[in-house]
PDB file of C-alpha atoms in Angstrom:
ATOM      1  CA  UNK A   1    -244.905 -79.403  -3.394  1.00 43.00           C
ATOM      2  CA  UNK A   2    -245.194 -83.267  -3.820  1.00 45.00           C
ATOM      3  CA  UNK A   3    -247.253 -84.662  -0.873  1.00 45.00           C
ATOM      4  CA  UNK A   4    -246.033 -88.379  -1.621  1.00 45.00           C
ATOM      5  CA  UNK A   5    -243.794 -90.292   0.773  1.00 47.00           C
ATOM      6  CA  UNK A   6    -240.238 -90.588   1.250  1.00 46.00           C
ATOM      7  CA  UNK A   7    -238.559 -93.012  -1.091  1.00 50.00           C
ATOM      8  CA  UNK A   8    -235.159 -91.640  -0.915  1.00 54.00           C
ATOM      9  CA  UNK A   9    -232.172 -93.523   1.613  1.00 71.00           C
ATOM     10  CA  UNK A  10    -231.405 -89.827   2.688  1.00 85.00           C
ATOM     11  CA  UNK A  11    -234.093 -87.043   2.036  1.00 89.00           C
ATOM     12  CA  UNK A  12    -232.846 -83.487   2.441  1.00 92.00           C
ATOM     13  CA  UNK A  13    -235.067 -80.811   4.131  1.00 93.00           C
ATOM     14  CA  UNK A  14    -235.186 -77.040   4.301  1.00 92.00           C
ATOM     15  CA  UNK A  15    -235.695 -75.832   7.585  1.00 92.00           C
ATOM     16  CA  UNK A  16    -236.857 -72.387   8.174  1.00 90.00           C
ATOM     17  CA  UNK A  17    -236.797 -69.945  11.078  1.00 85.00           C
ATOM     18  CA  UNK A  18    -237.229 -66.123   9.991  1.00 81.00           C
ATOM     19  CA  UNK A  19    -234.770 -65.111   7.470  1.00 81.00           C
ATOM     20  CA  UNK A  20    -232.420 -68.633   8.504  1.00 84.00           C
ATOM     21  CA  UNK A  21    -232.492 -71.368   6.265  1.00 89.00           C
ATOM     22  CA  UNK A  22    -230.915 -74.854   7.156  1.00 91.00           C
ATOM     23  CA  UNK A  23    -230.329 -78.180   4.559  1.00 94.00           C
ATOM     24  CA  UNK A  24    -230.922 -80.814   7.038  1.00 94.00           C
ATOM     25  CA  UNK A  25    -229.984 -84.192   5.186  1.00 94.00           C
ATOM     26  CA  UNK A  26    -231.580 -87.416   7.221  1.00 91.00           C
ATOM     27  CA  UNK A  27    -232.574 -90.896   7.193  1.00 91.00           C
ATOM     28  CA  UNK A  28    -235.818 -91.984   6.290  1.00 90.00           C
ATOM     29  CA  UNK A  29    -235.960 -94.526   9.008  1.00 92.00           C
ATOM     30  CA  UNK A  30    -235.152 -91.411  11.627  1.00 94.00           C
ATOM     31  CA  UNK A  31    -236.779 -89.911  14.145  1.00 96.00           C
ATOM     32  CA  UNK A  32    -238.298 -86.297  13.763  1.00 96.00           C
ATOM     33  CA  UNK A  33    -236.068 -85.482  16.644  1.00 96.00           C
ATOM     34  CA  UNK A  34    -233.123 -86.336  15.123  1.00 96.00           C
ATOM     35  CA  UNK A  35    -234.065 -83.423  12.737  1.00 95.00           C
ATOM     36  CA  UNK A  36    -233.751 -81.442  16.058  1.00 95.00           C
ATOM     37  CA  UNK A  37    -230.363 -82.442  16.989  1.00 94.00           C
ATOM     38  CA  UNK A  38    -228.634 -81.500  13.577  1.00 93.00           C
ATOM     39  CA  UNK A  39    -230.645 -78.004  13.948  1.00 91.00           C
ATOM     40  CA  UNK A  40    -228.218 -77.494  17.028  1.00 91.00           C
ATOM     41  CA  UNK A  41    -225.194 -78.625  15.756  1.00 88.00           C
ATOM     42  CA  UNK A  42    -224.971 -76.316  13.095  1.00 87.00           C
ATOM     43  CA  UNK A  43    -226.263 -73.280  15.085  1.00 84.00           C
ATOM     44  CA  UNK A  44    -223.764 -74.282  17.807  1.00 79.00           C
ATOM     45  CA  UNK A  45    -221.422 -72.961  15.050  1.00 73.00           C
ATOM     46  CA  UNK A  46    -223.255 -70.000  13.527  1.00 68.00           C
ATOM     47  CA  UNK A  47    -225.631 -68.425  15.914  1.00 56.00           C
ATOM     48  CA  UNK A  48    -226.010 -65.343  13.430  1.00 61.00           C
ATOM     49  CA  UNK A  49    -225.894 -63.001  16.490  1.00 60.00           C
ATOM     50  CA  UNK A  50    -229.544 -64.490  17.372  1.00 66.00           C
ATOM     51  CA  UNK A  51    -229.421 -64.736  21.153  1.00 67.00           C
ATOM     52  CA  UNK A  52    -232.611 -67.152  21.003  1.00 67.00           C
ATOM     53  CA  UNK A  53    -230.289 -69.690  19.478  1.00 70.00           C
ATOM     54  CA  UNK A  54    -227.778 -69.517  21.930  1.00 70.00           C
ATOM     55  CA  UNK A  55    -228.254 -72.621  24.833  1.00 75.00           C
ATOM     56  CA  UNK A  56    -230.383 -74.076  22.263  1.00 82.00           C
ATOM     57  CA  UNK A  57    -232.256 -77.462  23.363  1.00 89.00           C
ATOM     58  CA  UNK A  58    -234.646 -80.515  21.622  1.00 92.00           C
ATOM     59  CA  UNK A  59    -237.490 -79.591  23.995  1.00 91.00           C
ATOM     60  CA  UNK A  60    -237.607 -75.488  22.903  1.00 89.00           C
ATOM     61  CA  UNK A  61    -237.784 -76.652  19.027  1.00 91.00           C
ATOM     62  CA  UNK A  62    -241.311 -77.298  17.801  1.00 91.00           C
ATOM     63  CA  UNK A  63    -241.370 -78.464  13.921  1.00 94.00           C
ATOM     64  CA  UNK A  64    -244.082 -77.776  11.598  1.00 93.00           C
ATOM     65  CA  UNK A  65    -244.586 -79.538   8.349  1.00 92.00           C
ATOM     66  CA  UNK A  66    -246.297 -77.512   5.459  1.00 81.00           C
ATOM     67  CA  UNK A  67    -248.149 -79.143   3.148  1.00 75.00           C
ATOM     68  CA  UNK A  68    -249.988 -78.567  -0.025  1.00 67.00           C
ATOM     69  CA  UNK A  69    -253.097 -81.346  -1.221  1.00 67.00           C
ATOM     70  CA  UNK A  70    -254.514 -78.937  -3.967  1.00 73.00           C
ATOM     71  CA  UNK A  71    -252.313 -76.084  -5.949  1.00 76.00           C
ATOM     72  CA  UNK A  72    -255.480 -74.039  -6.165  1.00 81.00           C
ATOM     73  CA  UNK A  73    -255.615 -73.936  -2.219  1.00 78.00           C
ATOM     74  CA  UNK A  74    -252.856 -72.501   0.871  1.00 78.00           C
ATOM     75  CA  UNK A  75    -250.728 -75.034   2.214  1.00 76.00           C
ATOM     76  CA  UNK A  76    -251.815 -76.771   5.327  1.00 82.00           C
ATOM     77  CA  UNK A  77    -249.683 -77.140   8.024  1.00 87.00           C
ATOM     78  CA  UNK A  78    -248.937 -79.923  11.181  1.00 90.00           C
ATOM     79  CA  UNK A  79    -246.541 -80.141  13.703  1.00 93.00           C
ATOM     80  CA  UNK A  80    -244.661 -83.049  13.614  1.00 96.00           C
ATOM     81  CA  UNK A  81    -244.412 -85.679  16.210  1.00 96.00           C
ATOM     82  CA  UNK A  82    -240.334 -86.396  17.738  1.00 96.00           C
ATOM     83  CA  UNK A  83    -241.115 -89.619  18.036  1.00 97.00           C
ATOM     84  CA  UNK A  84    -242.329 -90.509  14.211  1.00 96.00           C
ATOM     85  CA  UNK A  85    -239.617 -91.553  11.869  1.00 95.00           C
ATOM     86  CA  UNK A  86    -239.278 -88.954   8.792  1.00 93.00           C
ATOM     87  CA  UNK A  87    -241.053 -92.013   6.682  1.00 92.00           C
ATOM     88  CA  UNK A  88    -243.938 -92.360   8.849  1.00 94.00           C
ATOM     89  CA  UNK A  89    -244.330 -88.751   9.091  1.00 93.00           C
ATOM     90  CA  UNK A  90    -244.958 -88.397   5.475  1.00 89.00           C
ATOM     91  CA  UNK A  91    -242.478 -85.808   4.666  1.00 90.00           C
ATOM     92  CA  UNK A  92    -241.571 -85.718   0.719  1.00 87.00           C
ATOM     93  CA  UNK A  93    -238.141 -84.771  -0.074  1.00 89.00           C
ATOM     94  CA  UNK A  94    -236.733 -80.932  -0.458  1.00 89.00           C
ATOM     95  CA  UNK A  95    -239.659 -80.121   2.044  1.00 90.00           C
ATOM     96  CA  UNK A  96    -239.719 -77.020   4.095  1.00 90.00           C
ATOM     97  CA  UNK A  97    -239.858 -77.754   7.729  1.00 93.00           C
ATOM     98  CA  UNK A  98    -240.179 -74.449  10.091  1.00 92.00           C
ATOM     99  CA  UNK A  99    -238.859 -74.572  13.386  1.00 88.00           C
ATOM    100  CA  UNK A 100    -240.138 -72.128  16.364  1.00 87.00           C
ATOM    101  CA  UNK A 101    -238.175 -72.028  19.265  1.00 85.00           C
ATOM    102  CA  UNK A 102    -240.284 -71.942  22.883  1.00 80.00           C
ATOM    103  CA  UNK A 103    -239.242 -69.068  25.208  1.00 76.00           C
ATOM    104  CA  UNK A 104    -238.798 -69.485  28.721  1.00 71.00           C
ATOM    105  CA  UNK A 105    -241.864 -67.929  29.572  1.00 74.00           C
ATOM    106  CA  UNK A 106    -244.212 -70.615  27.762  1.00 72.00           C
ATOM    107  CA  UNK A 107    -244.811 -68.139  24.409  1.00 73.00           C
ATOM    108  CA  UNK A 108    -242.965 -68.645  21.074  1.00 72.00           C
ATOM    109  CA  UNK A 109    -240.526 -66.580  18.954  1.00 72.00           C
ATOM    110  CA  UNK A 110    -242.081 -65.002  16.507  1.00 60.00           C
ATOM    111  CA  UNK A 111    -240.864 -66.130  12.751  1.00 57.00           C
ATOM    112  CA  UNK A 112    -241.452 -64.014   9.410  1.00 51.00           C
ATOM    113  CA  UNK A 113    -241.980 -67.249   7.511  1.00 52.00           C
ATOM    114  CA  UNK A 114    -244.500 -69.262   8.961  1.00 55.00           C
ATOM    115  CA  UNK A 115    -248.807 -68.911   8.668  1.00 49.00           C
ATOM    116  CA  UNK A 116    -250.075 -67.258  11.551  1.00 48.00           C
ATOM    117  CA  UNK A 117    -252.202 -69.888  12.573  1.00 46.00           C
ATOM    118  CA  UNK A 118    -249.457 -72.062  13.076  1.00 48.00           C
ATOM    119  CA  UNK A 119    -248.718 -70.541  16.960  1.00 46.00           C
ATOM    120  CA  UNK A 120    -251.701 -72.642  17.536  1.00 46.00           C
ATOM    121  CA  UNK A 121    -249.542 -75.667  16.818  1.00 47.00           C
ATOM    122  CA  UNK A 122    -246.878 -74.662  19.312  1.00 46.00           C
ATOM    123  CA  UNK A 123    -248.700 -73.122  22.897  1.00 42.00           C
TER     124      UNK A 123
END
């Protein structure tokens, strides 16, 4: 995975959640949330019988970026900020984003694709 910046007008992503895989094509000069929004707009149409999904909102999606510095080590990974633009958050393009969705009780979903250190990112 490249770790340089953006330097594309419209960058596509591939968001993860489980076996769910979204192409999320952006702006550079976006906000991370924005990300967010077109997540719900195409699971307001397809909620794969995945009752977490349905009601979804902004504030229960928590994005995590993975990155790899070194082939010879695992990927590292961050959660990414709403507020950054996509440019500023370093993202390269054809990334893989993973979303986790935060239950009502405080915990999150659990997700068959994503390091399981990364639930320290999201509690």
């Amino acid at each position: 995975m490249a770790t340089s910046s953006i330097s594309l007008k419209e960058p596509c992503f591939r968001v993860k959640r489980a076996s769910l895989t979204l192409f999320v094509v952006t702006n550079a000069t976006n906000k991370v949330a924005s990300i967010k929004q077109d997540i719900i707009e195409m699971l307001e149409n397809h909620s794969g019988g995945d009752d977490l999904l349905v009601g979804l909102t902004p504030a229960r999606i928590r994005l995590i970026a993975e990155q790899s510095h070194h082939p010879d080590q695992p990927p590292t990974l961050r959660p990414l900020d709403d507020n950054n633009t996509i440019k500023s958050s370093e993202l390269a393009d054809d990334q893989i984003i993973y979303f986790v969705l935060q239950l009502s009780d405080g915990t999150v979903s659990p997700t068959n694709n994503l390091h399981t250190n990364a639930h320290a990112f999201l509690v």
